[in-house]
Amino acid sequence: EIVLTQSPGTLSLSPGERATLSCRASHSVSGSYLAWYQQKPGQAPRLLIYGASSRASGIPDRFSGSGSGTAFTLTISRLEPEDFAVYYCQHYGRLPPTFGPGTQVDIK
Amino acid sequence: QVQLVQSGAEVKKPGASVKVSCKVSGYTLTELSMHWLRQAPGKGLEWMGGFDPEDGETVYAQEFQGRVTMTEDTSTDTVYMELSSLRSEDTAVFYCATYRSWYPFDYWGQGTLVTVSS
């Protein structure tokens, strides 16, 4: 089972700033089967990125994903007010899927 | 467009069981595989299990083995997750989500809060 760690735990930024979130895997993620989700309070997670760098349908292009192997990054180029939320990375592919503990992006 | 609508909040006593439903619309269950995830208050996401279309079997996370049963009713396009021997640590929001092999969870239900309290 692949264990995912995310950093930082909390990121405090202002609207318009760039956010860089990290996800590290305990073992190499084959096929870049790494996804990112956004979750707002009281809502279900929303898929943002799959295959480490492909945006899901309807996701704005200010969200981008990169990385391979054991190190992955989610970048939000310019934070909009609606982007303040918790972000999770997930390894998928062979079951069981695993999630990172999340990064909270707060308004500074 | 897939829509998943889950049953309402539940309050259960320790030791009891809970059965949460998730109705699918926009597609039929013959076209989809469904999985269940748990999220304790203020915590992260935890996969519980679901139907693996590659093996044709329902698989469960080791943590829930023996306590969880996932079933489906194709006549109503509804899936169910029953969790037994509830304890306070099971207090959480439970989500159903669509699953395709080698793809992340792209459609989610709205979540069902289950509170376990004496």
XYZ file of C-alpha atoms in Angstrom:
226
model
C 0.000 0.000 0.000
C 1.310 3.436 -0.953
C 1.394 5.986 1.878
C 0.992 9.615 0.850
C 2.206 12.616 2.832
C 1.247 16.199 2.041
C 2.937 19.456 2.886
C 2.455 21.953 4.241
C -0.405 21.073 6.527
C -1.756 24.598 6.238
C -0.960 27.276 3.683
C -2.005 30.853 4.437
C -2.127 33.017 1.351
C -3.941 36.033 -0.047
C -6.214 36.079 -3.098
C -4.149 36.502 -6.245
C -1.139 34.697 -4.828
C 0.314 31.441 -6.124
C -0.213 28.236 -4.117
C 2.150 25.285 -4.326
C 1.071 22.071 -2.602
C 3.251 18.979 -2.295
C 2.367 15.291 -2.182
C 5.016 12.626 -1.607
C 4.537 8.879 -1.963
C 6.228 6.106 0.020
C 6.803 4.164 -3.193
C 6.923 5.156 -6.818
C 3.455 5.740 -8.274
C 3.436 3.753 -11.484
C 1.698 5.242 -14.481
C 1.380 8.582 -12.618
C -1.891 7.368 -11.125
C -2.088 10.386 -8.849
C -5.137 12.607 -8.433
C -5.923 15.825 -6.590
C -9.265 16.760 -5.035
C -10.640 19.955 -3.569
C -13.034 19.837 -0.619
C -14.967 22.733 0.879
C -16.745 22.560 4.265
C -19.923 20.506 4.116
C -19.274 19.382 0.549
C -18.069 16.228 -1.113
C -14.590 16.231 -2.631
C -14.308 17.442 -6.227
C -11.846 15.869 -8.638
C -9.395 18.460 -9.970
C -6.472 16.576 -11.495
C -5.896 12.966 -12.597
C -2.908 11.259 -14.138
C -0.776 13.702 -12.132
C -1.276 16.523 -14.657
C -4.602 16.216 -16.531
C -7.377 18.569 -15.490
C -10.795 17.017 -14.914
C -13.764 18.306 -16.851
C -14.697 21.894 -16.019
C -11.631 22.634 -13.895
C -10.167 26.120 -14.506
C -6.694 26.285 -16.023
C -5.299 28.100 -12.967
C -5.085 24.588 -11.471
C -2.174 22.500 -12.698
C -0.525 19.302 -11.570
C 2.966 17.998 -12.109
C 5.384 15.357 -10.924
C 6.146 11.680 -11.254
C 7.572 8.821 -9.241
C 7.261 9.819 -5.616
C 6.955 13.621 -5.799
C 3.901 15.492 -7.047
C 2.771 19.110 -6.967
C -0.532 20.917 -7.301
C -0.182 24.556 -8.289
C -2.908 27.186 -8.210
C -1.501 30.039 -10.260
C -3.623 32.850 -8.835
C -5.878 32.119 -5.895
C -9.518 33.063 -6.286
C -11.748 33.473 -3.201
C -13.477 30.188 -3.989
C -10.160 28.282 -3.972
C -9.735 28.440 -0.190
C -10.392 24.842 0.790
C -8.706 21.572 1.706
C -6.811 19.697 -0.999
C -6.156 15.963 -0.991
C -3.904 13.876 -3.180
C -4.864 10.292 -3.946
C -3.085 7.307 -5.395
C -5.359 5.165 -7.533
C -4.991 2.323 -9.987
C -4.677 -0.963 -8.168
C -6.922 -1.240 -5.122
C -6.735 -0.080 -2.383
C -6.632 3.594 -3.253
C -4.996 5.792 -0.630
C -5.286 9.459 0.256
C -2.919 11.994 1.711
C -3.912 13.790 4.938
C -4.700 17.018 3.105
C -3.436 20.595 2.877
C -5.683 23.402 4.079
C -5.386 26.597 2.045
C -6.497 29.493 4.258
C -7.051 33.174 3.581
C -4.181 35.173 5.052
C -24.353 13.298 -16.201
C -24.194 11.016 -13.192
C -26.008 12.065 -10.036
C -25.689 10.260 -6.735
C -28.221 10.953 -3.980
C -27.611 9.460 -0.566
C -29.986 8.761 2.311
C -30.299 11.114 5.246
C -28.397 11.477 8.487
C -28.582 8.722 11.080
C -28.033 8.520 14.819
C -27.141 5.092 16.178
C -26.159 3.589 19.509
C -22.868 1.737 19.947
C -23.178 -1.856 18.813
C -25.957 -1.131 16.346
C -25.833 -1.285 12.558
C -26.480 1.378 9.950
C -27.435 1.004 6.311
C -26.786 3.938 3.990
C -28.181 4.093 0.467
C -26.970 5.831 -2.668
C -29.287 6.193 -5.645
C -27.759 6.581 -9.071
C -29.331 8.574 -11.865
C -28.065 9.478 -15.311
C -26.532 6.036 -15.695
C -27.504 2.547 -14.591
C -25.606 0.377 -12.141
C -24.806 -2.016 -14.958
C -22.649 0.776 -16.399
C -21.001 1.878 -13.154
C -19.080 0.535 -10.216
C -19.648 2.172 -6.860
C -17.363 2.551 -3.897
C -17.759 3.905 -0.380
C -15.499 6.222 1.601
C -15.542 7.500 5.174
C -14.532 10.864 6.575
C -14.464 11.373 10.334
C -15.105 14.925 11.567
C -12.153 17.157 10.719
C -10.230 14.218 9.280
C -9.197 12.924 5.864
C -10.731 10.481 3.428
C -10.645 6.736 3.983
C -11.571 4.159 1.354
C -13.917 1.452 2.625
C -14.431 -0.724 -0.412
C -16.529 -1.314 -3.485
C -17.045 -3.326 -6.642
C -13.904 -4.125 -8.600
C -14.927 -4.517 -12.260
C -11.611 -6.177 -13.097
C -12.244 -9.060 -10.702
C -16.018 -8.920 -10.701
C -16.045 -8.924 -6.912
C -16.724 -6.519 -4.076
C -13.554 -5.767 -2.165
C -13.323 -4.286 1.307
C -10.574 -2.393 3.061
C -8.898 -4.519 5.689
C -9.991 -2.137 8.458
C -13.649 -2.824 7.726
C -13.475 -6.535 6.852
C -16.146 -8.477 8.689
C -18.089 -5.341 9.648
C -19.150 -3.900 6.307
C -21.387 -5.215 3.558
C -21.923 -3.459 0.252
C -24.828 -4.473 -1.935
C -26.733 -3.188 -4.916
C -30.244 -3.303 -6.320
C -30.065 -2.957 -10.083
C -33.854 -2.677 -10.347
C -33.709 0.692 -8.567
C -30.082 1.634 -9.393
C -29.369 1.936 -5.688
C -26.307 0.770 -3.779
C -26.149 0.157 -0.046
C -23.438 0.152 2.576
C -24.180 -1.528 5.889
C -21.746 -1.115 8.766
C -22.271 -3.187 11.904
C -20.949 -3.192 15.463
C -20.830 0.583 15.407
C -18.546 2.393 17.816
C -18.075 6.077 18.555
C -15.065 6.177 16.224
C -17.421 5.374 13.336
C -19.032 8.796 13.663
C -18.354 10.184 10.221
C -19.701 11.287 6.883
C -19.969 8.370 4.483
C -19.747 8.996 0.742
C -20.559 6.857 -2.267
C -18.530 7.546 -5.395
C -18.261 6.175 -8.914
C -15.282 4.006 -9.714
C -13.635 3.006 -12.962
C -10.542 0.869 -13.123
C -7.380 2.941 -13.219
C -9.307 6.190 -12.736
C -9.980 8.308 -9.639
C -13.403 8.872 -8.083
C -15.089 11.375 -10.365
C -18.698 11.539 -9.134
C -19.609 11.687 -5.450
C -22.788 11.576 -3.425
C -23.535 14.452 -1.094
C -22.516 12.428 1.958
C -24.443 10.902 4.864
C -23.581 11.801 8.440
C -23.743 8.859 10.812
C -23.459 9.737 14.493
C -22.740 6.950 16.960
C -23.601 7.968 20.484
C -25.077 6.406 23.584
